[in-house]
Structure formats: C-alpha cells, structure tokens
Tab-separated table of C-alpha atoms in Angstrom:
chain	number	residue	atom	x	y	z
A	1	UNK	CA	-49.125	51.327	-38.898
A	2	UNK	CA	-46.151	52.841	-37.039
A	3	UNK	CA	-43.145	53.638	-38.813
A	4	UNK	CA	-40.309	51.507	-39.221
A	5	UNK	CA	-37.287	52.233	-36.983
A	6	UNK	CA	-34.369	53.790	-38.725
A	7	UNK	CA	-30.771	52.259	-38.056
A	8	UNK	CA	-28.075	53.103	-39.758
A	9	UNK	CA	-25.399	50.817	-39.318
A	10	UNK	CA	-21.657	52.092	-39.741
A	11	UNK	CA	-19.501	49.413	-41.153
A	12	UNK	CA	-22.430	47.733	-42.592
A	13	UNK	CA	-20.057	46.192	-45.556
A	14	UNK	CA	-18.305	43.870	-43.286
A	15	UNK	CA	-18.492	40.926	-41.096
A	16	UNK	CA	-20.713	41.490	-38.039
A	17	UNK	CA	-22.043	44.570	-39.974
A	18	UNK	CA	-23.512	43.093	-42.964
A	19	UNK	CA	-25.737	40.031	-41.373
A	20	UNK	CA	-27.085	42.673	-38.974
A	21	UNK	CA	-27.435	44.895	-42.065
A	22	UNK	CA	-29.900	41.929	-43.522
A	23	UNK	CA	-31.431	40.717	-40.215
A	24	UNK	CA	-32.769	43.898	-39.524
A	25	UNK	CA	-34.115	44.482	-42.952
A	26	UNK	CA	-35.716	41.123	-42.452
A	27	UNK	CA	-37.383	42.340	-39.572
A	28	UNK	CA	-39.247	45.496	-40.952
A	29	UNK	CA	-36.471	48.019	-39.680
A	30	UNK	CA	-35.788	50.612	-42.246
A	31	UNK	CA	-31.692	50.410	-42.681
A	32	UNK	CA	-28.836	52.640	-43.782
A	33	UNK	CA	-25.288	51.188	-44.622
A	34	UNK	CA	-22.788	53.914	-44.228
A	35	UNK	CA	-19.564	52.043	-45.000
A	36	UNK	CA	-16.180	53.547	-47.132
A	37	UNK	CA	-15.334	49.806	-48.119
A	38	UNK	CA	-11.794	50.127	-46.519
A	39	UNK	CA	-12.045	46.304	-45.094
A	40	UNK	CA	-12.429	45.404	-49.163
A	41	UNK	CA	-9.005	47.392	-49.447
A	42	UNK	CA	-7.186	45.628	-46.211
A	43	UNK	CA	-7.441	42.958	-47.920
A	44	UNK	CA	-5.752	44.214	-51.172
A	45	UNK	CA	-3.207	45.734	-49.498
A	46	UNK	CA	-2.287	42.856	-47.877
A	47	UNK	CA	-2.154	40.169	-50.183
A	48	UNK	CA	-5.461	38.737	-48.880
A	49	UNK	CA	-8.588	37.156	-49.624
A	50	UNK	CA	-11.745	36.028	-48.066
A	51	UNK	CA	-12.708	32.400	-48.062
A	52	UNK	CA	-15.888	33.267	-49.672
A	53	UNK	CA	-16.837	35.122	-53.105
A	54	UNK	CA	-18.290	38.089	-51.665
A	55	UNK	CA	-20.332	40.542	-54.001
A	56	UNK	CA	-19.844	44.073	-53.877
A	57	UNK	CA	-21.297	46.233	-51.650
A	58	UNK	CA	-23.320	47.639	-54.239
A	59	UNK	CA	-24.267	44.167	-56.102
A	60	UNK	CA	-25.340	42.518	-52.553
A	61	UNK	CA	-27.511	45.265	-51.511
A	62	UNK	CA	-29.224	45.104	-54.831
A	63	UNK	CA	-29.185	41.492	-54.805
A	64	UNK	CA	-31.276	41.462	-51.077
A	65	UNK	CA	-33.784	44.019	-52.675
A	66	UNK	CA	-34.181	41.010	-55.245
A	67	UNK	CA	-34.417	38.732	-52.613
A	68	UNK	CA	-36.591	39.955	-50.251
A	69	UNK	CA	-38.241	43.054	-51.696
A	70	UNK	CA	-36.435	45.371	-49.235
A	71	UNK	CA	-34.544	48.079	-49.623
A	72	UNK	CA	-31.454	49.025	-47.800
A	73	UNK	CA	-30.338	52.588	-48.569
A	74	UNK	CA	-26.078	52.690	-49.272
A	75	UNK	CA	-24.269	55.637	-48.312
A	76	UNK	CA	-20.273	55.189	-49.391
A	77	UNK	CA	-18.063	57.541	-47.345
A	78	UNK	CA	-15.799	57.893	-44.752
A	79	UNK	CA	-17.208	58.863	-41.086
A	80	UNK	CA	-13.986	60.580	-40.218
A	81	UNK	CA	-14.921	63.240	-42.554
A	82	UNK	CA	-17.505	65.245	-40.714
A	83	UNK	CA	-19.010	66.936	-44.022
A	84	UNK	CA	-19.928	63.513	-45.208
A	85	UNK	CA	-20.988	62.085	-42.135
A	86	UNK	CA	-23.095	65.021	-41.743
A	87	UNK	CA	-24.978	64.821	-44.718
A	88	UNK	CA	-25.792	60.715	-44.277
A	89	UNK	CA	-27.482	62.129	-41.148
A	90	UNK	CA	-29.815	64.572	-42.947
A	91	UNK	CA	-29.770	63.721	-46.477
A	92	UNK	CA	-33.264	63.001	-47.580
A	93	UNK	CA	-33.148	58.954	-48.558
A	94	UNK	CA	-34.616	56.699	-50.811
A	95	UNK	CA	-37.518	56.528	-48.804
A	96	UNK	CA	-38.247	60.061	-49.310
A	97	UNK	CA	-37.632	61.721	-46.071
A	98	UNK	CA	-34.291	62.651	-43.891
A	99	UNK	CA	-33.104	59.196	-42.600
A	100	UNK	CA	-32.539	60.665	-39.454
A	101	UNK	CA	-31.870	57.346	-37.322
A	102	UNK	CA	-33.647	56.292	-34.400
A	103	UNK	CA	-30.446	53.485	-33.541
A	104	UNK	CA	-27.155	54.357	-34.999
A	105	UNK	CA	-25.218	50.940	-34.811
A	106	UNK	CA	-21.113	51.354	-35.217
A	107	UNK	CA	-18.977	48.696	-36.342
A	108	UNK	CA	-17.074	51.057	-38.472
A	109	UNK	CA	-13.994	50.322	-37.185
A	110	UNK	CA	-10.116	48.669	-38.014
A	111	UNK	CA	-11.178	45.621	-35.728
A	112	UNK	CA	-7.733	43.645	-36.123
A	113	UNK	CA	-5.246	43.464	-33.000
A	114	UNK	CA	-2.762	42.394	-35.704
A	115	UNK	CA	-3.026	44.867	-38.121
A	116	UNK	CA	-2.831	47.541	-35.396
A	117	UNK	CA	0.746	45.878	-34.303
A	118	UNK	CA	1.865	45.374	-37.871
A	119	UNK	CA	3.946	48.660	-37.567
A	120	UNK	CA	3.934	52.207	-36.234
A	121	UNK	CA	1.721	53.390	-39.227
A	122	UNK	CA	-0.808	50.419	-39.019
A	123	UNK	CA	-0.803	51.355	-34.985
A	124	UNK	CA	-1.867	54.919	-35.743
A	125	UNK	CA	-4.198	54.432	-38.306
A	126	UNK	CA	-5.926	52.149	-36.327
A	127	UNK	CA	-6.317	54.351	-33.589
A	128	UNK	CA	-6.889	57.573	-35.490
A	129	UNK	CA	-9.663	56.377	-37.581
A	130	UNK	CA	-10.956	54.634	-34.338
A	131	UNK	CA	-10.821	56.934	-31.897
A	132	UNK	CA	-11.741	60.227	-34.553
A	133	UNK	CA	-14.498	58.222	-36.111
A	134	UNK	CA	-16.239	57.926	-32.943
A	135	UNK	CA	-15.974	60.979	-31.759
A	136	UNK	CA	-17.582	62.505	-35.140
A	137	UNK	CA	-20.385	60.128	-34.725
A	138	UNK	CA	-21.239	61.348	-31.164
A	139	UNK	CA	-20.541	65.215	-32.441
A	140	UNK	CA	-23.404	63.596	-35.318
A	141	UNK	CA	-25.810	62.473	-32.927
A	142	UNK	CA	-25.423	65.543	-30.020
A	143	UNK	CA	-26.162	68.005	-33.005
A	144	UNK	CA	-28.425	66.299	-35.751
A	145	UNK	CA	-30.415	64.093	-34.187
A	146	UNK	CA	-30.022	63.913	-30.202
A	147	UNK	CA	-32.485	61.092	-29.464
A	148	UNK	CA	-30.602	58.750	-31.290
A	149	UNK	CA	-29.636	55.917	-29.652
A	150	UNK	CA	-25.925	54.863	-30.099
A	151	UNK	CA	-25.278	50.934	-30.038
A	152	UNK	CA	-21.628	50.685	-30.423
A	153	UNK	CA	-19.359	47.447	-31.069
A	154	UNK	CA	-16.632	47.331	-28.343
A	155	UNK	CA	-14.440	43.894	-27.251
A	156	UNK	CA	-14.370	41.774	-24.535
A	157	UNK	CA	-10.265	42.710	-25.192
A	158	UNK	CA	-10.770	45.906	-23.505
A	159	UNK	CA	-10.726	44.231	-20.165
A	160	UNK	CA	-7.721	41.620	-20.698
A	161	UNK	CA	-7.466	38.416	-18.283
A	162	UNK	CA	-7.481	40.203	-14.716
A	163	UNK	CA	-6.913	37.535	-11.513
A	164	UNK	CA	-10.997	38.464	-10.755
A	165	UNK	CA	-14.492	38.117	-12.570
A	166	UNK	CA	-14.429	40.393	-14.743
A	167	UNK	CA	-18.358	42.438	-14.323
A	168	UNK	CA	-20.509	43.664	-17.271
A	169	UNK	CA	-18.923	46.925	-17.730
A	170	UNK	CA	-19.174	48.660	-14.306
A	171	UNK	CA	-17.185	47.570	-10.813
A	172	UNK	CA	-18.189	48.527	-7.020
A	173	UNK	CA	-15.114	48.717	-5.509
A	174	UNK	CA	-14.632	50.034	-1.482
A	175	UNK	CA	-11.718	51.424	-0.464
A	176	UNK	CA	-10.685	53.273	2.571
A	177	UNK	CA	-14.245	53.110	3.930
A	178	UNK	CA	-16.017	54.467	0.572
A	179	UNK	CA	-17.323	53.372	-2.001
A	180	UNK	CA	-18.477	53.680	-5.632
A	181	UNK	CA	-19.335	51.875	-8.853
A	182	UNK	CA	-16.927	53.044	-11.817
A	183	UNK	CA	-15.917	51.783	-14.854
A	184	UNK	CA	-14.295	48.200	-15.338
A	185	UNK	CA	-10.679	48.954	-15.393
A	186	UNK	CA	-8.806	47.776	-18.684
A	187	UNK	CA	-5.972	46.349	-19.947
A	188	UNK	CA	-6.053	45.829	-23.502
A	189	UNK	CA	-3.628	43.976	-25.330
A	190	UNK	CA	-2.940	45.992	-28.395
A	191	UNK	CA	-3.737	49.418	-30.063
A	192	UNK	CA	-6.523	47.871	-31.879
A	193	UNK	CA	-7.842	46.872	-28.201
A	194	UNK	CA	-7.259	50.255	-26.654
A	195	UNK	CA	-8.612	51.736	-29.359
A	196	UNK	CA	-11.859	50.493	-28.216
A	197	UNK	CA	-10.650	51.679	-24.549
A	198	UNK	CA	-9.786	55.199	-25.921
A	199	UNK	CA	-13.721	55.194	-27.394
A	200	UNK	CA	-15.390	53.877	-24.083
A	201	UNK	CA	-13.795	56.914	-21.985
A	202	UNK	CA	-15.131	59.204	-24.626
A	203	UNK	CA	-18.551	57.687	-25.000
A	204	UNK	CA	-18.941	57.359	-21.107
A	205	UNK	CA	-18.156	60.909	-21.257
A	206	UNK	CA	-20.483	62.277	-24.279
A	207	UNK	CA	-23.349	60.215	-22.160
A	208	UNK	CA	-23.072	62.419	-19.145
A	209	UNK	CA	-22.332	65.603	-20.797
A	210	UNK	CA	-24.646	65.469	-23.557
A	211	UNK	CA	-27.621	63.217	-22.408
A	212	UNK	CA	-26.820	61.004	-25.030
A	213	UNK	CA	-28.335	57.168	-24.805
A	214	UNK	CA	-25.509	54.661	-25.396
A	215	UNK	CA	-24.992	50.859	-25.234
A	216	UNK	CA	-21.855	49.275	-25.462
A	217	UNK	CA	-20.991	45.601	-26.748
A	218	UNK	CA	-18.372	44.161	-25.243
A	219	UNK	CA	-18.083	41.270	-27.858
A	220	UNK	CA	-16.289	38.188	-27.878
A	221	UNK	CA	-14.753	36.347	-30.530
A	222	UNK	CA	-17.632	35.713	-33.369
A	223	UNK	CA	-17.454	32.833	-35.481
A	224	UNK	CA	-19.201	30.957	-38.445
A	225	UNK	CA	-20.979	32.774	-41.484
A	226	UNK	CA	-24.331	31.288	-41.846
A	227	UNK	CA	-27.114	33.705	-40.878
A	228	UNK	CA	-30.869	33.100	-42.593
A	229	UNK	CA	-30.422	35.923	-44.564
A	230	UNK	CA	-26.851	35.411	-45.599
A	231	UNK	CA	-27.125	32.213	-47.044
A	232	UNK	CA	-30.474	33.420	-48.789
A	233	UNK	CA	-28.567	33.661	-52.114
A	234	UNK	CA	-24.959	33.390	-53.133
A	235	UNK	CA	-24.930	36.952	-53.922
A	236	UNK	CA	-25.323	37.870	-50.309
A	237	UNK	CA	-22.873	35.234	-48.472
A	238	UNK	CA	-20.718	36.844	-46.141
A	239	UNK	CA	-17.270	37.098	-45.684
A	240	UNK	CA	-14.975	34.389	-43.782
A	241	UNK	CA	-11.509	35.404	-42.686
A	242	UNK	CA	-8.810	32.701	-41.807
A	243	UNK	CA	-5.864	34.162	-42.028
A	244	UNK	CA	-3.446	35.279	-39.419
A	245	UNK	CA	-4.558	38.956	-39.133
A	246	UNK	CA	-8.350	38.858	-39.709
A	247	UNK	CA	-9.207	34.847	-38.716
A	248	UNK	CA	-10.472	34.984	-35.429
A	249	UNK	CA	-9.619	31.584	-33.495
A	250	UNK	CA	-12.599	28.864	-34.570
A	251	UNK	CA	-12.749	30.272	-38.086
A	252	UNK	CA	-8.680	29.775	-38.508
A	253	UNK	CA	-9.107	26.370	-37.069
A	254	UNK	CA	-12.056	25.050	-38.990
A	255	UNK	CA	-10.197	25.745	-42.528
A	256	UNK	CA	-6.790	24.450	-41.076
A	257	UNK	CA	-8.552	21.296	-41.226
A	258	UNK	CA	-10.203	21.179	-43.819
A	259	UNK	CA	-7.673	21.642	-45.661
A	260	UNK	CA	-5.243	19.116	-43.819
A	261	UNK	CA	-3.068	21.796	-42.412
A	262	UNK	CA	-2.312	21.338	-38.584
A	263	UNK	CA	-4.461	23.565	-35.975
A	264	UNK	CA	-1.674	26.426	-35.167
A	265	UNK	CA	-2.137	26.781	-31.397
A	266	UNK	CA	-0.428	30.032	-29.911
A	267	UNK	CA	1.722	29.408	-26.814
A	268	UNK	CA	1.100	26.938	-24.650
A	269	UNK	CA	-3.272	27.348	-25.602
A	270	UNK	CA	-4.729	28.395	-22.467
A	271	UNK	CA	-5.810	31.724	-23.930
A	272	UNK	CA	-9.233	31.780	-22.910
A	273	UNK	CA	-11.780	34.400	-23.899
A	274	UNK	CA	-15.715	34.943	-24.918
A	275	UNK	CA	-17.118	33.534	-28.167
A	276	UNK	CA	-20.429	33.939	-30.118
A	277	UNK	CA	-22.399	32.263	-32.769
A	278	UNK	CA	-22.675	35.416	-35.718
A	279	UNK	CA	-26.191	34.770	-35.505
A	280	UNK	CA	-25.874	35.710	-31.439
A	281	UNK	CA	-24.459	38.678	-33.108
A	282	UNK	CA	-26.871	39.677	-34.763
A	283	UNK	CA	-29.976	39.088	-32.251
A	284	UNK	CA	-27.783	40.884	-29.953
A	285	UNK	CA	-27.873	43.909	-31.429
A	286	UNK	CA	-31.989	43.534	-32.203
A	287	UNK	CA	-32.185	43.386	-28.523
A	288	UNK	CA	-29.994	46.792	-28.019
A	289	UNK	CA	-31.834	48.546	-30.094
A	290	UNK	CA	-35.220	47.480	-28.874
A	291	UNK	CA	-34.058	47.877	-25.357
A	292	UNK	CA	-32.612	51.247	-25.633
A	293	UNK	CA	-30.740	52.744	-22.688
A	294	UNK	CA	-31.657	55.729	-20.839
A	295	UNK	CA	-30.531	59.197	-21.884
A	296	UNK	CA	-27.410	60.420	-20.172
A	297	UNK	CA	-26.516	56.644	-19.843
A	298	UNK	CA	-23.767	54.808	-21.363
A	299	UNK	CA	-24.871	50.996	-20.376
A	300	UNK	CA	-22.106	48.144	-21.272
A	301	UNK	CA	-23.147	44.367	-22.319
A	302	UNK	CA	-20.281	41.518	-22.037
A	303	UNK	CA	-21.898	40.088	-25.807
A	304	UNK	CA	-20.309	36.475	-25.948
A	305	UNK	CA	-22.218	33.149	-25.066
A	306	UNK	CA	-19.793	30.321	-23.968
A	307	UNK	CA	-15.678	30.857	-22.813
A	308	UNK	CA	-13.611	28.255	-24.289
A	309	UNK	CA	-9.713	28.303	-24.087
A	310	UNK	CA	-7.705	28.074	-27.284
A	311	UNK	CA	-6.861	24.143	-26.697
A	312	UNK	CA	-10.599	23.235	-25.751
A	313	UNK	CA	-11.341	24.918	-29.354
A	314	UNK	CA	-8.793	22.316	-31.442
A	315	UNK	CA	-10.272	19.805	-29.271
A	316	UNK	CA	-13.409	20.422	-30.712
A	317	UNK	CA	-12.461	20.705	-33.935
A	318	UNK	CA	-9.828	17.592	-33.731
A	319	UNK	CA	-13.011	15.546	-32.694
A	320	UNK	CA	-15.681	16.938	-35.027
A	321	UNK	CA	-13.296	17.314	-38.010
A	322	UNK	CA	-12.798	13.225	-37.226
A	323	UNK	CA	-16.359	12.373	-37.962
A	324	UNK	CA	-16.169	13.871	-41.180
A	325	UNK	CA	-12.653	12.061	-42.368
A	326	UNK	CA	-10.340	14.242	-41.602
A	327	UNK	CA	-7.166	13.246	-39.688
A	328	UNK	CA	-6.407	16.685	-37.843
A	329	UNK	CA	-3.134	17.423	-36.007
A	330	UNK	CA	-2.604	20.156	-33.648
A	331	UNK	CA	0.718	21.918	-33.071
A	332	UNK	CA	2.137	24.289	-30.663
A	333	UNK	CA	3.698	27.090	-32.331
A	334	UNK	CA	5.826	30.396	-30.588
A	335	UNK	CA	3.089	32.769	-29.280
A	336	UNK	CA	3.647	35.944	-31.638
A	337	UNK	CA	1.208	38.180	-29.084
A	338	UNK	CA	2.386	39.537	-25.957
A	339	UNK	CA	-0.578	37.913	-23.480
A	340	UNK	CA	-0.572	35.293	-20.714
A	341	UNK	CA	-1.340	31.840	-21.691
A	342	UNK	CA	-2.656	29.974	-18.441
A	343	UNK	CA	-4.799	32.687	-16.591
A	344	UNK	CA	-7.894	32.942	-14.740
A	345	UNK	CA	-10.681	34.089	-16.959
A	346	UNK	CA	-14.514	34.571	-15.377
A	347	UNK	CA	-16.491	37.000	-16.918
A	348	UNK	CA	-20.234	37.763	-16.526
A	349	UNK	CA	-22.714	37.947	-19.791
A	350	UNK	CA	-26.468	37.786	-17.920
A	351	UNK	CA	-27.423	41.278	-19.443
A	352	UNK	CA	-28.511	40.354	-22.624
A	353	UNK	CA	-29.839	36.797	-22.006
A	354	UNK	CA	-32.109	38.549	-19.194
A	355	UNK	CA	-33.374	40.628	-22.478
A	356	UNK	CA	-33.997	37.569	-24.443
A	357	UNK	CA	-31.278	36.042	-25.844
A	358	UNK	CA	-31.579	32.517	-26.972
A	359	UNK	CA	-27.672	31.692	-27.386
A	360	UNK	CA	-27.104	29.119	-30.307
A	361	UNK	CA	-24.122	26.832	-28.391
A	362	UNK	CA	-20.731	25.498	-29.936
A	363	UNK	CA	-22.230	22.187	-30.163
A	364	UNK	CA	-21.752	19.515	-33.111
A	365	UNK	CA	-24.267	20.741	-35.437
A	366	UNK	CA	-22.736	23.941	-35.354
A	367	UNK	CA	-18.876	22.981	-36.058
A	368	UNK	CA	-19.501	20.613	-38.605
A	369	UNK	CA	-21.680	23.366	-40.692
A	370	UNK	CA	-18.380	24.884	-40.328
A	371	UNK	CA	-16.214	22.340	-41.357
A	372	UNK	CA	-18.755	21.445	-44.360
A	373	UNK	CA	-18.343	25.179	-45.342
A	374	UNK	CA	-14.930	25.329	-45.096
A	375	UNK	CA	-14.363	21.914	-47.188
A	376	UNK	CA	-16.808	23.304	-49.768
A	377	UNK	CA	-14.434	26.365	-50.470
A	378	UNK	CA	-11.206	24.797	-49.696
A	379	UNK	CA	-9.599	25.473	-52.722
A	380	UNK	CA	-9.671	29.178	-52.012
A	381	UNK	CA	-7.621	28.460	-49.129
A	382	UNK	CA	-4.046	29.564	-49.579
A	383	UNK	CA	-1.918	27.684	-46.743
A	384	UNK	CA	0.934	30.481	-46.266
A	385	UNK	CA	-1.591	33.485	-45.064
A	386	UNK	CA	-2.117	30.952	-41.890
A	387	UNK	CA	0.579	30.911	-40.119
A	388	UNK	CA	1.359	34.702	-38.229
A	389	UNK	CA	3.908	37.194	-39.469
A	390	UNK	CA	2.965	40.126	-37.092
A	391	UNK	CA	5.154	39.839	-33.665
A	392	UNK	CA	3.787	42.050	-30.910
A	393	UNK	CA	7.192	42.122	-30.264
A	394	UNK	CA	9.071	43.592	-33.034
A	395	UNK	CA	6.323	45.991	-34.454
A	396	UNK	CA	8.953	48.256	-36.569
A	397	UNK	CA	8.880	51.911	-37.303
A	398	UNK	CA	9.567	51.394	-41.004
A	399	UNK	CA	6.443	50.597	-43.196
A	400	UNK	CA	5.753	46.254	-42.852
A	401	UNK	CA	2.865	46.342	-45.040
A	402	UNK	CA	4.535	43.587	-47.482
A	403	UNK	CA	6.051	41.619	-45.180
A	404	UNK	CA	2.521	41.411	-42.830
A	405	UNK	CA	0.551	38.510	-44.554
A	406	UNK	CA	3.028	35.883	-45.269
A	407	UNK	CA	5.723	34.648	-42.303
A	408	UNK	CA	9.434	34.114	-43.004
A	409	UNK	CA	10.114	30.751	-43.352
C-alpha cells in the first residue's frame, strides 16, 4: 500500500483550515496542524465570540481521533519564527518518521479586511505576519523539503471590481504590437487584501527562482459551517463568525434574522463578489493537492462557485427566512468600506470545475440549514457586535482595539 500523502496545513485551527484539516483525514491523507491559535485570541481581544461552542484545538483533535480513529498530529507555534517553523518541517512525528510534507496548505493568515483597517497597528500586523509568514514558509520549503507542493489561500479581493472579466490569475494583454501573458493586475481594497497581493508577487517570484510548485486560491466569500466531518460530533463543530469584522456577508445575514435583527446592507448593495459553499472549500483544496502544479510554476485558481451581489443575498435570505416564520427587514446603512457599490463584476472560475469540482449551489436547502443553525444558537448572538465600527475612512494612528467591536451609537 502506498503511503499516505503528508499535508500540513498552516492555520489548521480556524475556519477554512479546520474542515480541510478533517476532510483530508477522512480521506486517508496523513495531516499536520501547525497553527499558534492567534484567531482564538482575536477574538478575546476584541470582545468577541463565535456563534458556536468551539473545543480547543487540542480537545477537537483528540475528539476526531475518537471519532474516526485518525490521528492528526498538532504542532502549536508561530510560522513567523523560522526556528519553529523549521523544526515542524523535520521533527520526527507521531507517526514515527520526519513529517516532511508532500502539500503544505497555508491559511495561516490575519484574513479580516476590517481588522487590518481597525488602526495603524492592526494594518501592520496584518501585513507583517502576512507577508513574513509566507516568505518563511517558502524559505521552509526551498531548503527542507523542495518537492513540496505549496497550496496557498489567496482572495478573490486581490483583484477588486475592474470595468473587464477579470481571468483566473494570468492576463494576455497586446500593446504596441507585442504581446505577453502576465499577472492579473490588482487592486485590493485594504491591507488585509494587499497583503495577499504583497504574497502573490513573492510566491510568483520564489516559483521561478527556486523551482518551487505553487497553486494559488483566489477564494471568494465562504459561507455555512456544516461539513460531514464537522458536524460528526459536537466536539468538532466549527466556528461561525457574524460579527462586523470576521462575518463574511451570508453568515452576518443568516443570524440577523434569526434573531429578528434587520439585514445591514452596506451602501447602496450592489457589491458583488465570488461565494462558496465551505464544503466547495474544502474539495477545492483535495483537488489542488491531487492536481499539483508543475515545478517552477506558480498556477492561480479563481475558488468561488456562484457571484451574487450584496442585495440578491438579503433577497435570499428575506425569502427563505419567510418560510421558516420569520418576518425579515432589510436596511440600508452608510457604507463604512471605501469600494464601489454598482460595478461591473465578471470573473472566470472554470479551473477547478474542469478538475472535478461538483459545486454545492446557494439554493433553498442550503440557506435554510443556515437559518436552522443560526436559530438553534441564537441566544449566543449578541446584537451590538453586528453593526460595523471600523471606517476605512478614519483608521487612526492611536491604538482602536476597544473601540473596534461595538459602533457608537
């Protein structure tokens, strides 16, 4: 029997990170969380909680061997610190040999746009670890283990909402009677998003100077919580973030009303962008790993499944939320982002579907196993972390940490 491949996944504690953690595990792949549990300690700084009891790190992974008689090896550190990161490379694991991974898969990562405009010091933290963190794990792989493949989580927010179809990480543009293929060109829409800029220039780079073989996952917004493994036990449910800095769109939405508080739309709504079922997610990043790229290539998926604008989304819910009882009322509220709110938006997502993604679609199944979730924990809800206190804007010098979570009224 061959041996199972080894993927370590960076950032394995949270969101996108830990259902991938347990889907692969399912699978037969032998898996390494490296995580330092800062996303546990966002939230503490901030006053904030997830909608669900999550275990800790420690207790869930223990809880899955339970489960499923599998192990997942847990390695607690920080990847900006090279000695560490180092040593998760080699160290011999609980499997008795030097994990030495075959996929390394990076979500490790200060994924908030929010956070990274809360002030100055939230803006370079969130580039510094970033930006550093990355860089350490391509250092990792160039010295300790160079066939490695490198599946890293970028964002569909790297590109922004240009006037033309936006392409699957690549462009062939003539001009002046030549032409080429190059890179996408960006324009990100906070220093969370060019974070995730800053680490595509120096991954495209580290692919053509070192060799190395690197995919990169232009996600879109991810929503729901239920993955097979996930809701396995209640030990290993996953996280589910509604509030104004971590809730992504759907998930804000879905608790809003189920919890009778009215669907805060930004601006005037027409925000559109990418979204994907977490259990896309996940598959997606099976079919990276199993489809590696070339060495010396740095290959870019557009990961979402369906575009929806931020008023077709509280349509949805409005309409879905209705068959279950609940009168929901949508509101327009001042947009705190800097961003354009009616805009072309076209982007192209064949890449991994061609590999064999099945896409699960927003359809009513799916939103009302949302809204039944969401009802279920709805007294967990607290209604002031909804409504945003971070204005791109006015992102201060001075430390905003306690003023962050909670808007003025």
């Amino acid at each position: 029997m061959a041996a199972a491949t080894r993927v370590m996944i960076i950032g394995g504690d949270g969101y996108c990170g830990w259902a991938t953690a347990l889907h692969l595990s399912a699978r037969g792949y032998a898996v390494c969380i490296v995580d330092n549990l800062v996303r546990r300690n966002y939230d503490m700084q901030l006053g904030l909680d997830t909608l669900t009891p999550i275990a800790s790190a420690h207790d869930r992974v223990r809880k899955w061997g339970e489960v499923s008689g599998k192990h997942i090896d847990l390695q607690i550190g920080d990847i900006c610190d090279w000695e560490f990161l180092s040593q998760a490379f080699t160290d011999t694991s609980s499997h008795g040999f030097p994990f030495k991974p075959d996929a390394v898969v990076h979500f490790g990562e200060q994924r908030s746009a929010p956070y990274s405009m809360i002030d100055r010091q939230h803006a370079v933290y969130t580039q510094s670890n970033n930006v550093l963190g990355t860089i350490n794990v391509l250092y990792a792989i160039k010295e300790l283990n160079p066939d490695c493949h490198l599946v890293k989580l970028g964002t569909m927010g790297e590109y922004g909402t240009p006037n033309i179809d936006i392409e699957e990480g690549y462009i062939t543009i003539t001009h002046n009677g030549r032409t080429d293929t190059l890179p996408y060109p960006k324009q990100a829409g906070s220093f969370y998003h060019l974070s995730k800029v800053h680490d595509s220039h120096n991954m495209h780079f580290a692919a053509r100077a070192w060799k190395l073989a690197i995919t990169d996952l232009n996600q879109g917004v991810v929503y729901g919580v239920r993955t097979e493994e996930t809701m396995a036990d209640k030990a290993l449910i996953n996280r589910y973030d509604y509030d104004a800095i971590f809730g992504t769109a759907l998930n804000r939405f879905v608790v809003q009303a189920a919890v009778g508080h009215p669907l805060t739309v930004y601006g005037k709504g027409g925000q559109t962008r990418g979204f994907l079922d977490i259990r896309d997610t996940v598959r997606c990043i099976q079919i990276a790993i199993d489809n590696p790229a070339s060495k010396g290539e740095m290959r870019v998926f557009n990961q979402f499944t369906e575009m929806w604008s931020v008023n077709d989304l509280a349509r949805i819910v409005t309409t879905e939320g209705s068959k279950l009882g609940l009168n929901v009322e949508t509101i327009n509220i001042p947009n705190p982002r800097v961003e354009a709110e009616e805009h072309y938006y076209n982007a192209k997502n064949t890449k991994l579907q061609d590999l064999g993604l099945v896409p699960h679609l927003l359809g009513e199944a799916i939103v009302d196993s949302l809204l039944e979730f969401a009802i279920e924990y709805k007294d967990r809800v607290r209604p002031e972390l909804i409504k945003p206190a971070v204005d791109w804007r006015k992102s201060p010098v001075t430390v905003a940490t306690g003023s962050a979570a909670v808007a003025k009224q």
